[in-house]
PDB file of N, CA and C in Angstrom:
ATOM      1  N   MET A   1       1.690 -44.077 -58.081  1.00  0.00           N
ATOM      2  CA  MET A   1       1.159 -44.946 -57.136  1.00  0.00           C
ATOM      3  C   MET A   1      -0.276 -44.550 -56.745  1.00  0.00           C
ATOM      4  N   LEU A   2      -0.455 -43.247 -56.516  1.00  0.00           N
ATOM      5  CA  LEU A   2      -1.797 -42.815 -56.141  1.00  0.00           C
ATOM      6  C   LEU A   2      -2.815 -43.023 -57.314  1.00  0.00           C
ATOM      7  N   VAL A   3      -2.332 -42.861 -58.562  1.00  0.00           N
ATOM      8  CA  VAL A   3      -3.128 -43.056 -59.672  1.00  0.00           C
ATOM      9  C   VAL A   3      -3.621 -44.510 -59.747  1.00  0.00           C
ATOM     10  N   LEU A   4      -2.738 -45.465 -59.493  1.00  0.00           N
ATOM     11  CA  LEU A   4      -3.071 -46.888 -59.494  1.00  0.00           C
ATOM     12  C   LEU A   4      -4.135 -47.229 -58.406  1.00  0.00           C
ATOM     13  N   ASN A   5      -4.022 -46.602 -57.260  1.00  0.00           N
ATOM     14  CA  ASN A   5      -4.930 -46.837 -56.165  1.00  0.00           C
ATOM     15  C   ASN A   5      -6.329 -46.272 -56.566  1.00  0.00           C
ATOM     16  N   ILE A   6      -6.368 -45.103 -57.141  1.00  0.00           N
ATOM     17  CA  ILE A   6      -7.617 -44.553 -57.591  1.00  0.00           C
ATOM     18  C   ILE A   6      -8.288 -45.331 -58.696  1.00  0.00           C
ATOM     19  N   PHE A   7      -7.469 -45.805 -59.679  1.00  0.00           N
ATOM     20  CA  PHE A   7      -7.956 -46.677 -60.713  1.00  0.00           C
ATOM     21  C   PHE A   7      -8.485 -48.000 -60.173  1.00  0.00           C
ATOM     22  N   THR A   8      -7.813 -48.523 -59.209  1.00  0.00           N
ATOM     23  CA  THR A   8      -8.304 -49.827 -58.580  1.00  0.00           C
ATOM     24  C   THR A   8      -9.618 -49.531 -57.855  1.00  0.00           C
ATOM     25  N   LEU A   9      -9.725 -48.490 -57.191  1.00  0.00           N
ATOM     26  CA  LEU A   9     -11.005 -48.144 -56.529  1.00  0.00           C
ATOM     27  C   LEU A   9     -12.162 -48.007 -57.531  1.00  0.00           C
ATOM     28  N   ILE A  10     -11.914 -47.326 -58.660  1.00  0.00           N
ATOM     29  CA  ILE A  10     -12.920 -47.166 -59.689  1.00  0.00           C
ATOM     30  C   ILE A  10     -13.322 -48.549 -60.264  1.00  0.00           C
ATOM     31  N   VAL A  11     -12.288 -49.355 -60.628  1.00  0.00           N
ATOM     32  CA  VAL A  11     -12.611 -50.699 -61.145  1.00  0.00           C
ATOM     33  C   VAL A  11     -13.411 -51.494 -60.146  1.00  0.00           C
ATOM     34  N   SER A  12     -13.101 -51.428 -58.895  1.00  0.00           N
ATOM     35  CA  SER A  12     -13.804 -52.260 -57.909  1.00  0.00           C
ATOM     36  C   SER A  12     -15.224 -51.769 -57.718  1.00  0.00           C
ATOM     37  N   ILE A  13     -15.500 -50.503 -57.775  1.00  0.00           N
ATOM     38  CA  ILE A  13     -16.887 -49.977 -57.733  1.00  0.00           C
ATOM     39  C   ILE A  13     -17.656 -50.392 -58.986  1.00  0.00           C
ATOM     40  N   LEU A  14     -17.054 -50.334 -60.143  1.00  0.00           N
ATOM     41  CA  LEU A  14     -17.682 -50.811 -61.365  1.00  0.00           C
ATOM     42  C   LEU A  14     -17.985 -52.334 -61.344  1.00  0.00           C
ATOM     43  N   LEU A  15     -17.075 -53.062 -60.762  1.00  0.00           N
ATOM     44  CA  LEU A  15     -17.272 -54.561 -60.651  1.00  0.00           C
ATOM     45  C   LEU A  15     -18.375 -54.862 -59.704  1.00  0.00           C
ATOM     46  N   ILE A  16     -18.500 -54.180 -58.609  1.00  0.00           N
ATOM     47  CA  ILE A  16     -19.612 -54.348 -57.687  1.00  0.00           C
ATOM     48  C   ILE A  16     -20.960 -53.974 -58.355  1.00  0.00           C
ATOM     49  N   ALA A  17     -20.974 -52.923 -59.080  1.00  0.00           N
ATOM     50  CA  ALA A  17     -22.152 -52.484 -59.791  1.00  0.00           C
ATOM     51  C   ALA A  17     -22.648 -53.465 -60.829  1.00  0.00           C
ATOM     52  N   ILE A  18     -21.693 -53.931 -61.632  1.00  0.00           N
ATOM     53  CA  ILE A  18     -22.054 -54.880 -62.713  1.00  0.00           C
ATOM     54  C   ILE A  18     -22.480 -56.188 -62.189  1.00  0.00           C
ATOM     55  N   VAL A  19     -21.957 -56.647 -61.086  1.00  0.00           N
ATOM     56  CA  VAL A  19     -22.361 -57.965 -60.489  1.00  0.00           C
ATOM     57  C   VAL A  19     -23.752 -57.780 -59.881  1.00  0.00           C
ATOM     58  N   MET A  20     -24.087 -56.634 -59.290  1.00  0.00           N
ATOM     59  CA  MET A  20     -25.396 -56.437 -58.709  1.00  0.00           C
ATOM     60  C   MET A  20     -26.495 -56.288 -59.798  1.00  0.00           C
ATOM     61  N   MET A  21     -26.121 -55.950 -60.997  1.00  0.00           N
ATOM     62  CA  MET A  21     -27.100 -55.799 -62.091  1.00  0.00           C
ATOM     63  C   MET A  21     -27.468 -57.113 -62.704  1.00  0.00           C
ATOM     64  N   GLN A  22     -26.676 -58.197 -62.459  1.00  0.00           N
ATOM     65  CA  GLN A  22     -26.956 -59.487 -63.074  1.00  0.00           C
ATOM     66  C   GLN A  22     -28.154 -60.187 -62.332  1.00  0.00           C
ATOM     67  N   ASN A  23     -28.885 -60.977 -63.107  1.00  0.00           N
ATOM     68  CA  ASN A  23     -29.957 -61.747 -62.561  1.00  0.00           C
ATOM     69  C   ASN A  23     -29.422 -63.075 -62.029  1.00  0.00           C
ATOM     70  N   SER A  24     -30.050 -63.580 -61.001  1.00  0.00           N
ATOM     71  CA  SER A  24     -29.701 -64.859 -60.433  1.00  0.00           C
ATOM     72  C   SER A  24     -30.256 -65.955 -61.352  1.00  0.00           C
ATOM     73  N   LYS A  25     -29.473 -67.028 -61.553  1.00  0.00           N
ATOM     74  CA  LYS A  25     -29.966 -68.092 -62.387  1.00  0.00           C
ATOM     75  C   LYS A  25     -30.740 -69.163 -61.556  1.00  0.00           C
ATOM     76  N   ASP A  26     -30.527 -69.165 -60.256  1.00  0.00           N
ATOM     77  CA  ASP A  26     -31.232 -70.092 -59.421  1.00  0.00           C
ATOM     78  C   ASP A  26     -32.230 -69.374 -58.477  1.00  0.00           C
ATOM     79  N   ASP A  27     -33.315 -70.105 -58.181  1.00  0.00           N
ATOM     80  CA  ASP A  27     -34.266 -69.548 -57.232  1.00  0.00           C
ATOM     81  C   ASP A  27     -33.809 -69.827 -55.810  1.00  0.00           C
ATOM     82  N   ILE A  28     -34.014 -68.861 -54.906  1.00  0.00           N
ATOM     83  CA  ILE A  28     -33.577 -69.025 -53.553  1.00  0.00           C
ATOM     84  C   ILE A  28     -34.310 -70.185 -52.830  1.00  0.00           C
ATOM     85  N   ASN A  29     -35.539 -70.414 -53.229  1.00  0.00           N
ATOM     86  CA  ASN A  29     -36.302 -71.510 -52.662  1.00  0.00           C
ATOM     87  C   ASN A  29     -35.634 -72.881 -52.896  1.00  0.00           C
ATOM     88  N   ASP A  30     -34.958 -72.996 -54.029  1.00  0.00           N
ATOM     89  CA  ASP A  30     -34.296 -74.269 -54.352  1.00  0.00           C
ATOM     90  C   ASP A  30     -33.213 -74.649 -53.359  1.00  0.00           C
ATOM     91  N   ALA A  31     -32.593 -73.631 -52.773  1.00  0.00           N
ATOM     92  CA  ALA A  31     -31.552 -73.897 -51.804  1.00  0.00           C
ATOM     93  C   ALA A  31     -32.088 -74.479 -50.518  1.00  0.00           C
ATOM     94  N   PHE A  32     -33.332 -74.144 -50.195  1.00  0.00           N
ATOM     95  CA  PHE A  32     -33.854 -74.540 -48.878  1.00  0.00           C
ATOM     96  C   PHE A  32     -34.744 -75.790 -48.979  1.00  0.00           C
ATOM     97  N   ASN A  33     -35.359 -76.068 -50.087  1.00  0.00           N
ATOM     98  CA  ASN A  33     -36.278 -77.217 -50.199  1.00  0.00           C
ATOM     99  C   ASN A  33     -35.614 -78.400 -50.821  1.00  0.00           C
ATOM    100  N   GLY A  34     -34.396 -78.260 -51.335  1.00  0.00           N
ATOM    101  CA  GLY A  34     -33.669 -79.402 -51.918  1.00  0.00           C
ATOM    102  C   GLY A  34     -34.058 -79.787 -53.330  1.00  0.00           C
ATOM    103  N   SER A  35     -34.810 -78.909 -54.005  1.00  0.00           N
ATOM    104  CA  SER A  35     -35.144 -79.280 -55.402  1.00  0.00           C
ATOM    105  C   SER A  35     -33.900 -79.192 -56.284  1.00  0.00           C
ATOM    106  N   LYS A  36     -34.090 -79.901 -57.394  1.00  0.00           N
ATOM    107  CA  LYS A  36     -32.911 -79.981 -58.368  1.00  0.00           C
ATOM    108  C   LYS A  36     -32.631 -78.581 -58.959  1.00  0.00           C
ATOM    109  N   SER A  37     -31.358 -78.230 -58.957  1.00  0.00           N
ATOM    110  CA  SER A  37     -30.971 -76.955 -59.570  1.00  0.00           C
ATOM    111  C   SER A  37     -30.776 -77.096 -60.998  1.00  0.00           C
ATOM    112  N   GLU A  38     -31.073 -76.030 -61.710  1.00  0.00           N
ATOM    113  CA  GLU A  38     -30.838 -75.957 -63.165  1.00  0.00           C
ATOM    114  C   GLU A  38     -29.601 -75.305 -63.536  1.00  0.00           C
ATOM    115  N   LEU A  39     -28.602 -75.419 -62.631  1.00  0.00           N
ATOM    116  CA  LEU A  39     -27.341 -74.690 -62.776  1.00  0.00           C
ATOM    117  C   LEU A  39     -26.590 -75.057 -64.027  1.00  0.00           C
ATOM    118  N   PHE A  40     -26.600 -76.370 -64.309  1.00  0.00           N
ATOM    119  CA  PHE A  40     -25.781 -76.851 -65.499  1.00  0.00           C
ATOM    120  C   PHE A  40     -26.645 -77.051 -66.756  1.00  0.00           C
ATOM    121  N   LYS A  41     -27.779 -76.444 -66.755  1.00  0.00           N
ATOM    122  CA  LYS A  41     -28.655 -76.525 -67.984  1.00  0.00           C
ATOM    123  C   LYS A  41     -28.017 -75.699 -69.074  1.00  0.00           C
ATOM    124  N   ASN A  42     -27.991 -76.235 -70.274  1.00  0.00           N
ATOM    125  CA  ASN A  42     -27.363 -75.576 -71.405  1.00  0.00           C
ATOM    126  C   ASN A  42     -28.217 -74.430 -71.910  1.00  0.00           C
ATOM    127  N   GLN A  43     -27.946 -73.219 -71.502  1.00  0.00           N
ATOM    128  CA  GLN A  43     -28.627 -72.036 -71.986  1.00  0.00           C
ATOM    129  C   GLN A  43     -27.620 -71.024 -72.424  1.00  0.00           C
ATOM    130  N   LYS A  44     -27.840 -70.531 -73.660  1.00  0.00           N
ATOM    131  CA  LYS A  44     -26.904 -69.408 -74.126  1.00  0.00           C
ATOM    132  C   LYS A  44     -27.373 -68.103 -73.592  1.00  0.00           C
ATOM    133  N   THR A  45     -26.376 -67.399 -73.176  1.00  0.00           N
ATOM    134  CA  THR A  45     -26.751 -66.021 -72.711  1.00  0.00           C
ATOM    135  C   THR A  45     -26.737 -65.113 -73.902  1.00  0.00           C
ATOM    136  N   ARG A  46     -27.696 -64.174 -73.953  1.00  0.00           N
ATOM    137  CA  ARG A  46     -27.761 -63.238 -75.089  1.00  0.00           C
ATOM    138  C   ARG A  46     -28.048 -61.856 -74.548  1.00  0.00           C
ATOM    139  N   GLY A  47     -27.774 -60.907 -75.414  1.00  0.00           N
ATOM    140  CA  GLY A  47     -28.085 -59.557 -75.147  1.00  0.00           C
ATOM    141  C   GLY A  47     -27.405 -58.915 -73.947  1.00  0.00           C
ATOM    142  N   ILE A  48     -28.141 -58.302 -73.095  1.00  0.00           N
ATOM    143  CA  ILE A  48     -27.529 -57.651 -71.961  1.00  0.00           C
ATOM    144  C   ILE A  48     -26.919 -58.600 -71.017  1.00  0.00           C
ATOM    145  N   GLU A  49     -27.425 -59.832 -70.859  1.00  0.00           N
ATOM    146  CA  GLU A  49     -26.825 -60.782 -69.952  1.00  0.00           C
ATOM    147  C   GLU A  49     -25.449 -61.176 -70.413  1.00  0.00           C
ATOM    148  N   LEU A  50     -25.243 -61.296 -71.749  1.00  0.00           N
ATOM    149  CA  LEU A  50     -23.926 -61.663 -72.258  1.00  0.00           C
ATOM    150  C   LEU A  50     -22.987 -60.490 -72.022  1.00  0.00           C
ATOM    151  N   PHE A  51     -23.451 -59.289 -72.228  1.00  0.00           N
ATOM    152  CA  PHE A  51     -22.586 -58.083 -71.969  1.00  0.00           C
ATOM    153  C   PHE A  51     -22.195 -57.998 -70.517  1.00  0.00           C
ATOM    154  N   LEU A  52     -23.135 -58.238 -69.578  1.00  0.00           N
ATOM    155  CA  LEU A  52     -22.797 -58.225 -68.168  1.00  0.00           C
ATOM    156  C   LEU A  52     -21.892 -59.332 -67.762  1.00  0.00           C
ATOM    157  N   GLN A  53     -22.049 -60.494 -68.355  1.00  0.00           N
ATOM    158  CA  GLN A  53     -21.173 -61.592 -68.078  1.00  0.00           C
ATOM    159  C   GLN A  53     -19.714 -61.344 -68.503  1.00  0.00           C
ATOM    160  N   ARG A  54     -19.614 -60.877 -69.726  1.00  0.00           N
ATOM    161  CA  ARG A  54     -18.264 -60.558 -70.245  1.00  0.00           C
ATOM    162  C   ARG A  54     -17.648 -59.377 -69.521  1.00  0.00           C
ATOM    163  N   GLY A  55     -18.465 -58.388 -69.177  1.00  0.00           N
ATOM    164  CA  GLY A  55     -17.983 -57.234 -68.445  1.00  0.00           C
ATOM    165  C   GLY A  55     -17.442 -57.608 -67.075  1.00  0.00           C
ATOM    166  N   THR A  56     -18.182 -58.502 -66.459  1.00  0.00           N
ATOM    167  CA  THR A  56     -17.672 -58.962 -65.096  1.00  0.00           C
ATOM    168  C   THR A  56     -16.359 -59.690 -65.199  1.00  0.00           C
ATOM    169  N   ALA A  57     -16.169 -60.486 -66.206  1.00  0.00           N
ATOM    170  CA  ALA A  57     -14.924 -61.213 -66.418  1.00  0.00           C
ATOM    171  C   ALA A  57     -13.809 -60.243 -66.728  1.00  0.00           C
ATOM    172  N   VAL A  58     -13.989 -59.299 -67.545  1.00  0.00           N
ATOM    173  CA  VAL A  58     -12.996 -58.349 -67.894  1.00  0.00           C
ATOM    174  C   VAL A  58     -12.616 -57.451 -66.705  1.00  0.00           C
ATOM    175  N   LEU A  59     -13.604 -56.911 -66.024  1.00  0.00           N
ATOM    176  CA  LEU A  59     -13.341 -56.119 -64.813  1.00  0.00           C
ATOM    177  C   LEU A  59     -12.627 -56.907 -63.736  1.00  0.00           C
ATOM    178  N   GLY A  60     -12.999 -58.197 -63.558  1.00  0.00           N
ATOM    179  CA  GLY A  60     -12.409 -58.985 -62.551  1.00  0.00           C
ATOM    180  C   GLY A  60     -10.915 -59.212 -62.822  1.00  0.00           C
ATOM    181  N   ILE A  61     -10.599 -59.477 -64.091  1.00  0.00           N
ATOM    182  CA  ILE A  61      -9.207 -59.668 -64.503  1.00  0.00           C
ATOM    183  C   ILE A  61      -8.404 -58.369 -64.343  1.00  0.00           C
ATOM    184  N   ILE A  62      -9.005 -57.249 -64.750  1.00  0.00           N
ATOM    185  CA  ILE A  62      -8.302 -55.978 -64.562  1.00  0.00           C
ATOM    186  C   ILE A  62      -8.100 -55.664 -63.081  1.00  0.00           C
ATOM    187  N   PHE A  63      -9.085 -55.965 -62.257  1.00  0.00           N
ATOM    188  CA  PHE A  63      -8.959 -55.760 -60.790  1.00  0.00           C
ATOM    189  C   PHE A  63      -7.820 -56.534 -60.224  1.00  0.00           C
ATOM    190  N   ILE A  64      -7.720 -57.862 -60.589  1.00  0.00           N
ATOM    191  CA  ILE A  64      -6.670 -58.694 -60.044  1.00  0.00           C
ATOM    192  C   ILE A  64      -5.313 -58.217 -60.490  1.00  0.00           C
ATOM    193  N   ILE A  65      -5.179 -57.812 -61.738  1.00  0.00           N
ATOM    194  CA  ILE A  65      -3.909 -57.310 -62.219  1.00  0.00           C
ATOM    195  C   ILE A  65      -3.500 -56.076 -61.521  1.00  0.00           C
ATOM    196  N   LEU A  66      -4.437 -55.130 -61.285  1.00  0.00           N
ATOM    197  CA  LEU A  66      -4.128 -53.885 -60.604  1.00  0.00           C
ATOM    198  C   LEU A  66      -3.691 -54.153 -59.151  1.00  0.00           C
ATOM    199  N   VAL A  67      -4.383 -55.042 -58.499  1.00  0.00           N
ATOM    200  CA  VAL A  67      -3.954 -55.352 -57.083  1.00  0.00           C
ATOM    201  C   VAL A  67      -2.603 -55.944 -57.031  1.00  0.00           C
ATOM    202  N   VAL A  68      -2.302 -56.852 -57.964  1.00  0.00           N
ATOM    203  CA  VAL A  68      -0.956 -57.466 -57.935  1.00  0.00           C
ATOM    204  C   VAL A  68       0.108 -56.411 -58.234  1.00  0.00           C
ATOM    205  N   ILE A  69      -0.163 -55.493 -59.209  1.00  0.00           N
ATOM    206  CA  ILE A  69       0.813 -54.463 -59.511  1.00  0.00           C
ATOM    207  C   ILE A  69       1.031 -53.542 -58.329  1.00  0.00           C
ATOM    208  N   CYS A  70      -0.089 -53.172 -57.698  1.00  0.00           N
ATOM    209  CA  CYS A  70       0.039 -52.286 -56.472  1.00  0.00           C
ATOM    210  C   CYS A  70       0.860 -52.977 -55.400  1.00  0.00           C
ATOM    211  N   ASN A  71       0.689 -54.285 -55.216  1.00  0.00           N
ATOM    212  CA  ASN A  71       1.428 -54.976 -54.160  1.00  0.00           C
ATOM    213  C   ASN A  71       2.894 -55.131 -54.516  1.00  0.00           C
ATOM    214  N   VAL A  72       3.202 -55.334 -55.840  1.00  0.00           N
ATOM    215  CA  VAL A  72       4.587 -55.433 -56.203  1.00  0.00           C
ATOM    216  C   VAL A  72       5.326 -54.097 -56.103  1.00  0.00           C
ATOM    217  N   ILE A  73       4.649 -53.020 -56.374  1.00  0.00           N
ATOM    218  CA  ILE A  73       5.245 -51.686 -56.295  1.00  0.00           C
ATOM    219  C   ILE A  73       5.581 -51.385 -54.817  1.00  0.00           C
ATOM    220  N   GLN A  74       4.705 -51.757 -53.912  1.00  0.00           N
ATOM    221  CA  GLN A  74       4.930 -51.426 -52.485  1.00  0.00           C
ATOM    222  C   GLN A  74       5.982 -52.400 -52.029  1.00  0.00           C
TER     223      GLN A  74
END
C-alpha cells in the first residue's frame, strides 16, 4: 500500500513537470480581446512537442489507474 502511494506521488510530480514544460498553443491576449483562436488549426506536432504530448497522456492514464487501485484497496 505504501509503495502504491509513493509511486502515485512520483507519477503526479512527473505529470506536473511535463505539463509545465509544454508550450501554450494560444496567446493569452486572444482570450481578452476576442480574436479568433487557432485552436483547431491542423498542425502536426513534431519532435519534443510530440514527446511531451504523448508523455502527458501516458502519465495521466497511469495516474488515474493508480488512484483507482489505491481507492479500491482501501
